[in-house]
Structure formats: structure tokens, C-alpha cells
Amino acid sequence: MSKQQEAEVRAGGCCAPISVSPLDPAQAVEGATVFKALSDPIRLRLMSIIASSGEEVCVCDITPHFDVSGPTISHHLRVLREAGLVDCERRGTWVYYWPIPDRLQWLSTLLATP
């Protein structure tokens, strides 16, 4: 990554890739929160289903992919939401989820290699 790209990354509210410079304590806490949210196999699959859909996804379309209860899926989705990876909106009975592109870009930038 060039010095100009590093400056653009920092100006955008993100940090430089960990391969370029060490994280400060606040960035490390933020990164750990995201990685902790993604460290569970169910949450990682949930994130992949939501991110790969190309649009918002109803929880009613997500639940059949798993052999766990609805409340368990809701718990895992809440963890992803609290980590800032997804957002949602309730419409009647159902809740619709979509990925937060800026957060995914942040994660990608953090892990970028020169």
C-alpha cells in the first residue's frame, strides 16, 4: 500500500492495514469485537449468507439454513449487529438484514497486504 493510500485510509476513519503499522489500543478493541463476532461458525455463515445475497435478507429465509432454533439465530444476528457488521429493519412479523458495506471495507482494509 502506498503512502497516499495509507493517508486516504486514515482520512476515511479506518486504520492502516496491520501489515503496515500496529494498531493503537482503541483500534485493537474495535478489531477484536469484529473478529469475536465472526469467530463463531454460525455467525460466520450468517454473515456470508447476508453479504452474498446482494440485497436485504428476511430472517425467514435465513433460518432454514441452520439446525438451531429461531431464538439462537436471533442471538447470533444480534451479535453481528452489535459488532456493526449488519443492520436490520422490522417489517410486520419479519426482520430484514443487510450487510454494512463500510464495515466490511474496514475489515478488508485492516487485513490488506502490501
Coordinates of C-alpha atoms in Angstrom, one line a residue:
M1 CA 0.0 0.0 0.0
S2 CA 1.4 3.4 -1.0
K3 CA 1.8 6.3 1.4
Q4 CA -1.1 8.1 -0.4
Q5 CA -3.3 5.1 0.0
E6 CA -2.5 4.9 3.7
A7 CA -3.4 8.6 4.1
E8 CA -6.7 8.0 2.3
V9 CA -7.4 5.1 4.6
R10 CA -6.7 7.1 7.7
A11 CA -8.8 10.0 6.4
G12 CA -11.7 7.6 5.9
G13 CA -11.9 6.8 9.5
C14 CA -10.2 3.4 9.2
C15 CA -6.8 2.3 10.3
A16 CA -3.8 1.2 8.2
P17 CA -3.5 -2.5 7.5
I18 CA -1.9 -4.4 10.3
S19 CA 0.8 -5.4 7.8
V20 CA 1.8 -1.7 7.5
S21 CA 1.6 -0.4 11.1
P22 CA 0.5 -1.6 14.5
L23 CA -3.0 -0.9 15.8
D24 CA -3.5 1.6 18.6
P25 CA -5.4 0.2 21.7
A26 CA -8.8 1.5 20.6
Q27 CA -8.4 0.1 17.1
A28 CA -7.4 -3.3 18.6
V29 CA -10.5 -3.3 20.8
E30 CA -12.7 -2.5 17.7
G31 CA -11.0 -5.2 15.6
A32 CA -11.3 -7.8 18.4
T33 CA -15.0 -7.1 18.6
V34 CA -15.5 -7.7 14.9
F35 CA -13.3 -10.9 14.9
K36 CA -15.0 -12.2 18.0
A37 CA -18.4 -11.7 16.3
L38 CA -17.1 -13.7 13.3
S39 CA -15.3 -16.4 15.3
D40 CA -18.5 -18.5 15.7
P41 CA -19.2 -20.8 12.8
I42 CA -22.9 -20.0 12.8
R43 CA -22.3 -16.2 12.8
L44 CA -19.7 -16.6 10.0
R45 CA -22.2 -18.5 7.9
L46 CA -24.9 -15.9 8.8
M47 CA -22.6 -13.1 7.6
S48 CA -21.8 -15.0 4.4
I49 CA -25.5 -15.5 3.7
I50 CA -26.3 -11.9 4.3
A51 CA -23.3 -10.4 2.5
S52 CA -23.6 -12.7 -0.6
S53 CA -27.3 -12.1 -1.1
G54 CA -26.7 -8.8 -2.9
E55 CA -29.8 -7.3 -1.1
E56 CA -31.5 -7.4 2.2
V57 CA -32.5 -10.9 3.5
C58 CA -35.5 -11.8 5.6
V59 CA -34.8 -13.8 8.7
C60 CA -37.4 -16.2 7.4
D61 CA -35.1 -17.0 4.5
I62 CA -32.0 -17.4 6.8
T63 CA -33.4 -19.7 9.5
P64 CA -33.9 -22.8 7.3
H65 CA -30.1 -22.9 6.6
F66 CA -29.4 -23.9 10.2
D67 CA -30.3 -26.7 12.6
V68 CA -30.7 -24.4 15.5
S69 CA -33.8 -22.7 16.9
G70 CA -35.1 -19.3 15.9
P71 CA -34.1 -17.6 19.2
T72 CA -30.5 -18.9 18.7
I73 CA -30.4 -17.4 15.2
S74 CA -31.7 -14.1 16.6
H75 CA -29.0 -14.1 19.3
H76 CA -26.3 -14.6 16.7
L77 CA -27.8 -11.9 14.4
R78 CA -27.8 -9.5 17.4
V79 CA -24.1 -10.2 18.0
L80 CA -23.4 -9.3 14.3
R81 CA -25.5 -6.2 14.6
E82 CA -23.7 -5.1 17.8
A83 CA -20.3 -5.6 16.0
G84 CA -21.6 -3.2 13.3
L85 CA -21.4 -5.9 10.6
V86 CA -25.1 -5.9 9.7
D87 CA -28.2 -3.7 10.2
C88 CA -31.8 -4.6 10.2
E89 CA -35.4 -3.4 10.0
R90 CA -38.6 -4.9 11.3
R91 CA -41.4 -5.1 8.8
G92 CA -44.5 -6.6 10.4
T93 CA -43.6 -10.0 11.7
W94 CA -40.3 -10.4 9.9
V95 CA -36.9 -8.7 10.3
Y96 CA -34.8 -7.9 7.2
Y97 CA -31.0 -7.9 7.4
W98 CA -28.3 -6.4 5.2
P99 CA -24.5 -6.0 5.5
I100 CA -22.8 -2.7 6.4
P101 CA -20.5 -2.1 3.4
D102 CA -18.3 0.4 5.2
R103 CA -17.7 -2.1 8.0
L104 CA -16.8 -4.9 5.5
Q105 CA -14.4 -2.5 3.8
W106 CA -12.9 -1.6 7.1
L107 CA -12.3 -5.3 7.8
S108 CA -10.8 -5.8 4.3
T109 CA -8.5 -2.8 4.7
L110 CA -7.4 -4.0 8.1
L111 CA -6.3 -7.3 6.6
A112 CA -4.9 -6.0 3.3
T113 CA -1.3 -6.9 2.5
P114 CA 1.1 -4.7 0.7

